[in-house]
PDB file of C-alpha atoms in Angstrom:
ATOM      1  CA  ARG A 294     -18.011  35.671 -48.606  1.00 51.00           C
ATOM      2  CA  GLU A 295     -20.707  35.739 -51.276  1.00 56.00           C
ATOM      3  CA  SER A 296     -22.576  32.491 -51.728  1.00 57.00           C
ATOM      4  CA  ARG A 297     -25.977  31.481 -52.996  1.00 60.00           C
ATOM      5  CA  MET A 298     -28.484  29.939 -50.672  1.00 54.00           C
ATOM      6  CA  VAL A 299     -29.299  26.310 -51.372  1.00 60.00           C
ATOM      7  CA  GLY A 300     -32.809  25.090 -50.664  1.00 65.00           C
ATOM      8  CA  ARG A 301     -35.862  27.007 -49.448  1.00 79.00           C
ATOM      9  CA  GLU A 302     -36.717  27.859 -53.049  1.00 85.00           C
ATOM     10  CA  ALA A 303     -40.360  28.635 -52.233  1.00 89.00           C
ATOM     11  CA  ASP A 304     -39.339  31.060 -49.481  1.00 88.00           C
ATOM     12  CA  GLN A 305     -36.761  32.705 -51.744  1.00 89.00           C
ATOM     13  CA  ALA A 306     -39.319  33.012 -54.555  1.00 91.00           C
ATOM     14  CA  ALA A 307     -41.882  34.611 -52.230  1.00 91.00           C
ATOM     15  CA  ILE A 308     -39.325  37.134 -50.978  1.00 93.00           C
ATOM     16  CA  GLY A 309     -38.125  37.827 -54.522  1.00 92.00           C
ATOM     17  CA  ALA A 310     -41.713  38.430 -55.654  1.00 92.00           C
ATOM     18  CA  ARG A 311     -42.279  40.942 -52.844  1.00 92.00           C
ATOM     19  CA  ILE A 312     -39.031  42.742 -53.720  1.00 94.00           C
ATOM     20  CA  ASP A 313     -40.028  42.843 -57.401  1.00 93.00           C
ATOM     21  CA  ASP A 314     -43.435  44.252 -56.441  1.00 91.00           C
ATOM     22  CA  LEU A 315     -41.760  46.884 -54.255  1.00 92.00           C
ATOM     23  CA  VAL A 316     -39.505  47.958 -57.134  1.00 92.00           C
ATOM     24  CA  THR A 317     -42.022  47.863 -59.973  1.00 91.00           C
ATOM     25  CA  GLU A 318     -45.302  48.780 -58.273  1.00 88.00           C
ATOM     26  CA  GLY A 319     -44.113  50.484 -55.084  1.00 83.00           C
ATOM     27  CA  GLY A 320     -46.102  47.903 -53.152  1.00 81.00           C
ATOM     28  CA  SER A 321     -45.160  47.466 -49.537  1.00 84.00           C
ATOM     29  CA  ALA A 322     -45.491  44.183 -47.700  1.00 86.00           C
ATOM     30  CA  THR A 323     -44.432  42.506 -44.502  1.00 88.00           C
ATOM     31  CA  ILE A 324     -42.570  39.232 -44.355  1.00 87.00           C
ATOM     32  CA  VAL A 325     -42.099  37.434 -41.063  1.00 87.00           C
ATOM     33  CA  ILE A 326     -39.437  34.758 -40.830  1.00 85.00           C
ATOM     34  CA  GLU A 327     -39.872  32.762 -37.674  1.00 83.00           C
ATOM     35  CA  GLY A 328     -38.603  29.484 -36.337  1.00 82.00           C
ATOM     36  CA  GLY A 329     -36.392  27.863 -33.782  1.00 82.00           C
ATOM     37  CA  ALA A 330     -32.683  28.399 -33.366  1.00 80.00           C
ATOM     38  CA  GLY A 331     -30.522  27.062 -36.173  1.00 80.00           C
ATOM     39  CA  LEU A 332     -33.255  26.850 -38.811  1.00 80.00           C
ATOM     40  CA  GLY A 333     -31.670  29.447 -41.106  1.00 79.00           C
ATOM     41  CA  LYS A 334     -33.723  32.575 -40.387  1.00 85.00           C
ATOM     42  CA  SER A 335     -30.697  34.858 -40.562  1.00 87.00           C
ATOM     43  CA  ARG A 336     -29.472  33.106 -43.692  1.00 89.00           C
ATOM     44  CA  LEU A 337     -32.848  33.649 -45.355  1.00 89.00           C
ATOM     45  CA  ALA A 338     -32.817  37.302 -44.267  1.00 90.00           C
ATOM     46  CA  GLY A 339     -29.327  37.539 -45.758  1.00 90.00           C
ATOM     47  CA  GLU A 340     -30.663  36.186 -49.028  1.00 91.00           C
ATOM     48  CA  ALA A 341     -33.433  38.816 -48.962  1.00 92.00           C
ATOM     49  CA  ILE A 342     -30.757  41.481 -48.490  1.00 94.00           C
ATOM     50  CA  ARG A 343     -28.772  40.114 -51.436  1.00 93.00           C
ATOM     51  CA  LEU A 344     -31.871  40.070 -53.661  1.00 93.00           C
ATOM     52  CA  ALA A 345     -32.880  43.594 -52.599  1.00 95.00           C
ATOM     53  CA  ARG A 346     -29.443  45.058 -53.246  1.00 96.00           C
ATOM     54  CA  GLY A 347     -29.412  43.352 -56.637  1.00 94.00           C
ATOM     55  CA  ARG A 348     -32.606  45.231 -57.521  1.00 94.00           C
ATOM     56  CA  GLY A 349     -31.282  48.593 -56.250  1.00 94.00           C
ATOM     57  CA  VAL A 350     -33.352  48.557 -53.075  1.00 95.00           C
ATOM     58  CA  ARG A 351     -31.838  50.307 -50.064  1.00 95.00           C
ATOM     59  CA  VAL A 352     -31.283  47.944 -47.139  1.00 96.00           C
ATOM     60  CA  LEU A 353     -31.871  49.193 -43.597  1.00 96.00           C
ATOM     61  CA  THR A 354     -31.206  46.966 -40.620  1.00 95.00           C
ATOM     62  CA  ALA A 355     -32.332  47.068 -37.029  1.00 95.00           C
ATOM     63  CA  ALA A 356     -31.273  44.511 -34.455  1.00 94.00           C
ATOM     64  CA  ALA A 357     -32.694  43.836 -31.034  1.00 94.00           C
ATOM     65  CA  ASP A 358     -30.575  42.470 -28.216  1.00 93.00           C
ATOM     66  CA  ALA A 359     -31.458  40.350 -25.184  1.00 92.00           C
ATOM     67  CA  VAL A 360     -29.402  42.549 -22.860  1.00 93.00           C
ATOM     68  CA  GLU A 361     -31.053  45.751 -24.139  1.00 91.00           C
ATOM     69  CA  ASN A 362     -34.633  44.486 -24.348  1.00 88.00           C
ATOM     70  CA  ALA A 363     -35.771  47.060 -21.781  1.00 89.00           C
ATOM     71  CA  THR A 364     -34.087  50.010 -23.542  1.00 91.00           C
ATOM     72  CA  SER A 365     -36.599  51.939 -25.640  1.00 92.00           C
ATOM     73  CA  TYR A 366     -35.818  51.955 -29.351  1.00 94.00           C
ATOM     74  CA  TYR A 367     -32.454  50.270 -28.840  1.00 95.00           C
ATOM     75  CA  ALA A 368     -32.884  48.084 -31.923  1.00 96.00           C
ATOM     76  CA  TRP A 369     -33.426  51.136 -34.122  1.00 96.00           C
ATOM     77  CA  ARG A 370     -30.493  53.273 -32.983  1.00 95.00           C
ATOM     78  CA  SER A 371     -27.951  52.308 -35.621  1.00 94.00           C
ATOM     79  CA  MET A 372     -30.510  52.358 -38.419  1.00 96.00           C
ATOM     80  CA  PHE A 373     -31.697  55.886 -37.632  1.00 96.00           C
ATOM     81  CA  SER A 374     -28.132  57.071 -37.010  1.00 94.00           C
ATOM     82  CA  ASP A 375     -27.317  55.886 -40.533  1.00 93.00           C
ATOM     83  CA  LEU A 376     -30.497  57.341 -42.054  1.00 93.00           C
ATOM     84  CA  LEU A 377     -29.863  60.722 -40.461  1.00 93.00           C
ATOM     85  CA  GLU A 378     -26.159  60.542 -41.294  1.00 92.00           C
ATOM     86  CA  VAL A 379     -25.096  61.277 -37.723  1.00 92.00           C
ATOM     87  CA  THR A 380     -21.449  62.317 -37.757  1.00 89.00           C
ATOM     88  CA  PRO A 381     -19.046  63.688 -35.169  1.00 89.00           C
ATOM     89  CA  GLN A 382     -19.952  67.161 -36.504  1.00 87.00           C
ATOM     90  CA  THR A 383     -23.687  66.661 -35.897  1.00 84.00           C
ATOM     91  CA  MET A 384     -22.948  65.169 -32.491  1.00 87.00           C
ATOM     92  CA  ALA A 385     -20.960  68.347 -31.639  1.00 87.00           C
ATOM     93  CA  ASP A 386     -23.548  70.666 -33.225  1.00 87.00           C
ATOM     94  CA  PRO A 387     -26.951  68.941 -33.006  1.00 85.00           C
ATOM     95  CA  HIS A 388     -28.715  71.889 -34.660  1.00 82.00           C
ATOM     96  CA  SER A 389     -26.904  70.987 -37.904  1.00 85.00           C
ATOM     97  CA  LEU A 390     -28.681  67.609 -37.997  1.00 86.00           C
ATOM     98  CA  GLU A 391     -30.992  67.459 -40.994  1.00 88.00           C
ATOM     99  CA  VAL A 392     -34.228  65.667 -40.104  1.00 92.00           C
ATOM    100  CA  PRO A 393     -36.320  64.710 -43.129  1.00 93.00           C
ATOM    101  CA  CYS A 394     -39.861  64.467 -41.794  1.00 93.00           C
ATOM    102  CA  ASP A 395     -43.354  65.838 -42.193  1.00 92.00           C
ATOM    103  CA  PRO A 396     -43.209  69.628 -41.595  1.00 92.00           C
ATOM    104  CA  GLN A 397     -45.661  69.513 -38.674  1.00 92.00           C
ATOM    105  CA  LEU A 398     -43.310  67.126 -36.825  1.00 94.00           C
ATOM    106  CA  ARG A 399     -40.098  69.179 -37.183  1.00 93.00           C
ATOM    107  CA  ARG A 400     -40.576  70.829 -33.782  1.00 94.00           C
ATOM    108  CA  MET A 401     -40.254  67.357 -32.244  1.00 96.00           C
ATOM    109  CA  ARG A 402     -36.572  66.997 -33.282  1.00 95.00           C
ATOM    110  CA  PRO A 403     -35.457  66.920 -29.611  1.00 95.00           C
ATOM    111  CA  LEU A 404     -37.161  63.531 -29.251  1.00 96.00           C
ATOM    112  CA  LEU A 405     -34.373  62.075 -31.398  1.00 95.00           C
ATOM    113  CA  SER A 406     -31.881  62.550 -28.555  1.00 93.00           C
ATOM    114  CA  SER A 407     -33.117  59.362 -26.923  1.00 90.00           C
ATOM    115  CA  ILE A 408     -32.484  57.348 -30.108  1.00 93.00           C
ATOM    116  CA  VAL A 409     -29.442  58.782 -31.906  1.00 93.00           C
ATOM    117  CA  PRO A 410     -26.258  60.164 -30.314  1.00 91.00           C
ATOM    118  CA  VAL A 411     -27.111  63.858 -30.580  1.00 90.00           C
ATOM    119  CA  GLY A 412     -27.955  66.136 -27.689  1.00 90.00           C
ATOM    120  CA  ILE A 413     -30.825  68.238 -28.969  1.00 91.00           C
ATOM    121  CA  PRO A 414     -32.232  70.037 -25.924  1.00 92.00           C
ATOM    122  CA  ASP A 415     -35.971  69.909 -25.313  1.00 94.00           C
ATOM    123  CA  ASN A 416     -37.971  72.827 -26.599  1.00 94.00           C
ATOM    124  CA  GLU A 417     -41.205  74.181 -25.123  1.00 96.00           C
ATOM    125  CA  LEU A 418     -43.246  71.551 -26.973  1.00 96.00           C
ATOM    126  CA  THR A 419     -41.191  68.467 -26.110  1.00 96.00           C
ATOM    127  CA  ALA A 420     -40.469  69.545 -22.530  1.00 95.00           C
ATOM    128  CA  ALA A 421     -44.204  69.437 -21.821  1.00 96.00           C
ATOM    129  CA  MET A 422     -44.581  65.834 -23.028  1.00 96.00           C
ATOM    130  CA  ASP A 423     -45.014  63.071 -20.462  1.00 93.00           C
ATOM    131  CA  GLY A 424     -43.940  59.452 -20.966  1.00 91.00           C
ATOM    132  CA  SER A 425     -46.791  58.070 -23.080  1.00 94.00           C
ATOM    133  CA  VAL A 426     -47.216  61.243 -25.169  1.00 96.00           C
ATOM    134  CA  ARG A 427     -43.449  61.419 -25.659  1.00 96.00           C
ATOM    135  CA  ALA A 428     -43.334  57.772 -26.785  1.00 95.00           C
ATOM    136  CA  GLU A 429     -46.241  58.245 -29.210  1.00 96.00           C
ATOM    137  CA  ASN A 430     -44.708  61.363 -30.752  1.00 97.00           C
ATOM    138  CA  THR A 431     -41.281  59.709 -30.993  1.00 96.00           C
ATOM    139  CA  LYS A 432     -42.889  56.820 -32.872  1.00 97.00           C
ATOM    140  CA  LEU A 433     -44.653  59.209 -35.264  1.00 97.00           C
ATOM    141  CA  LEU A 434     -41.448  61.205 -35.848  1.00 97.00           C
ATOM    142  CA  LEU A 435     -39.372  58.098 -36.587  1.00 97.00           C
ATOM    143  CA  ALA A 436     -41.994  56.693 -38.973  1.00 97.00           C
ATOM    144  CA  SER A 437     -42.135  60.066 -40.729  1.00 97.00           C
ATOM    145  CA  ILE A 438     -38.351  60.073 -41.158  1.00 97.00           C
ATOM    146  CA  LEU A 439     -38.540  56.614 -42.696  1.00 95.00           C
ATOM    147  CA  ARG A 440     -41.414  57.661 -44.994  1.00 94.00           C
ATOM    148  CA  GLN A 441     -39.442  60.677 -46.205  1.00 95.00           C
ATOM    149  CA  THR A 442     -36.205  58.761 -46.755  1.00 93.00           C
ATOM    150  CA  THR A 443     -37.921  55.970 -48.680  1.00 92.00           C
ATOM    151  CA  ALA A 444     -40.086  58.242 -50.838  1.00 90.00           C
ATOM    152  CA  ALA A 445     -37.594  58.240 -53.732  1.00 88.00           C
ATOM    153  CA  THR A 446     -35.921  54.877 -53.182  1.00 90.00           C
ATOM    154  CA  PRO A 447     -37.737  51.863 -51.725  1.00 93.00           C
ATOM    155  CA  ALA A 448     -36.173  50.088 -48.771  1.00 95.00           C
ATOM    156  CA  LEU A 449     -35.965  46.641 -47.287  1.00 95.00           C
ATOM    157  CA  VAL A 450     -36.128  46.993 -43.499  1.00 96.00           C
ATOM    158  CA  VAL A 451     -34.675  43.945 -41.778  1.00 95.00           C
ATOM    159  CA  VAL A 452     -35.309  43.551 -38.052  1.00 95.00           C
ATOM    160  CA  GLU A 453     -33.123  40.843 -36.550  1.00 92.00           C
ATOM    161  CA  ASP A 454     -34.044  39.130 -33.267  1.00 91.00           C
ATOM    162  CA  ALA A 455     -37.420  40.854 -33.097  1.00 91.00           C
ATOM    163  CA  HIS A 456     -38.405  38.684 -30.139  1.00 91.00           C
ATOM    164  CA  TRP A 457     -36.128  40.931 -28.020  1.00 93.00           C
ATOM    165  CA  LEU A 458     -37.799  44.214 -29.059  1.00 94.00           C
ATOM    166  CA  ASP A 459     -39.013  46.510 -26.286  1.00 95.00           C
ATOM    167  CA  SER A 460     -42.636  47.694 -26.391  1.00 94.00           C
ATOM    168  CA  ASN A 461     -41.810  51.071 -27.980  1.00 95.00           C
ATOM    169  CA  SER A 462     -39.799  49.333 -30.709  1.00 95.00           C
ATOM    170  CA  TRP A 463     -42.723  46.983 -31.391  1.00 95.00           C
ATOM    171  CA  ALA A 464     -45.040  49.991 -31.630  1.00 96.00           C
ATOM    172  CA  LEU A 465     -42.650  51.638 -34.101  1.00 96.00           C
ATOM    173  CA  LEU A 466     -42.439  48.465 -36.189  1.00 96.00           C
ATOM    174  CA  LEU A 467     -46.241  48.289 -36.379  1.00 96.00           C
ATOM    175  CA  GLU A 468     -46.390  51.976 -37.333  1.00 96.00           C
ATOM    176  CA  ILE A 469     -43.845  51.370 -40.106  1.00 95.00           C
ATOM    177  CA  VAL A 470     -45.907  48.452 -41.420  1.00 94.00           C
ATOM    178  CA  ARG A 471     -49.030  50.640 -41.419  1.00 94.00           C
ATOM    179  CA  SER A 472     -47.697  53.966 -42.659  1.00 94.00           C
ATOM    180  CA  VAL A 473     -44.505  53.571 -44.706  1.00 94.00           C
ATOM    181  CA  PRO A 474     -45.593  52.715 -48.231  1.00 91.00           C
ATOM    182  CA  ARG A 475     -42.261  52.059 -49.937  1.00 90.00           C
ATOM    183  CA  ALA A 476     -40.829  49.626 -47.424  1.00 93.00           C
ATOM    184  CA  LEU A 477     -40.701  45.859 -47.303  1.00 93.00           C
TER     185      LEU A 477
END
């Protein structure tokens, strides 16, 4: 049900100003909504989503989970599955998956298999990567995908329950903040 948020006018105005700046100037920013349980964080995030959609901004959501807080990139799985338009066809034929990213990162496509439900087998490059190198390159690939997909249309990236993010997901979030210019 659609309803307007009552109260928290200053917070709503600050979020609205950042969304306006994103749309008109292409300016990225980071907004952190924090507080105890029941204080309306999700409601305020919902209002940000409503404002963003009203301005034609694409909304991307990631959500961490207490049960999955040790699973790398769990919070980002649905968002990147949506961004990459993973379908039953691409799950059956992973080579048909289009991956918009920087050209020098295209050979790292197999790293996506740990995030989205496609079985791209390792190639010579990715098979040689150990844990920390693999995690770093996965982070760079995911940030590149987000940069490419937001180049034409700015996006609001909402991360719910961030306190449950695993360390790789935190690293990705920081990389997005640093390197994705058309995202709020």
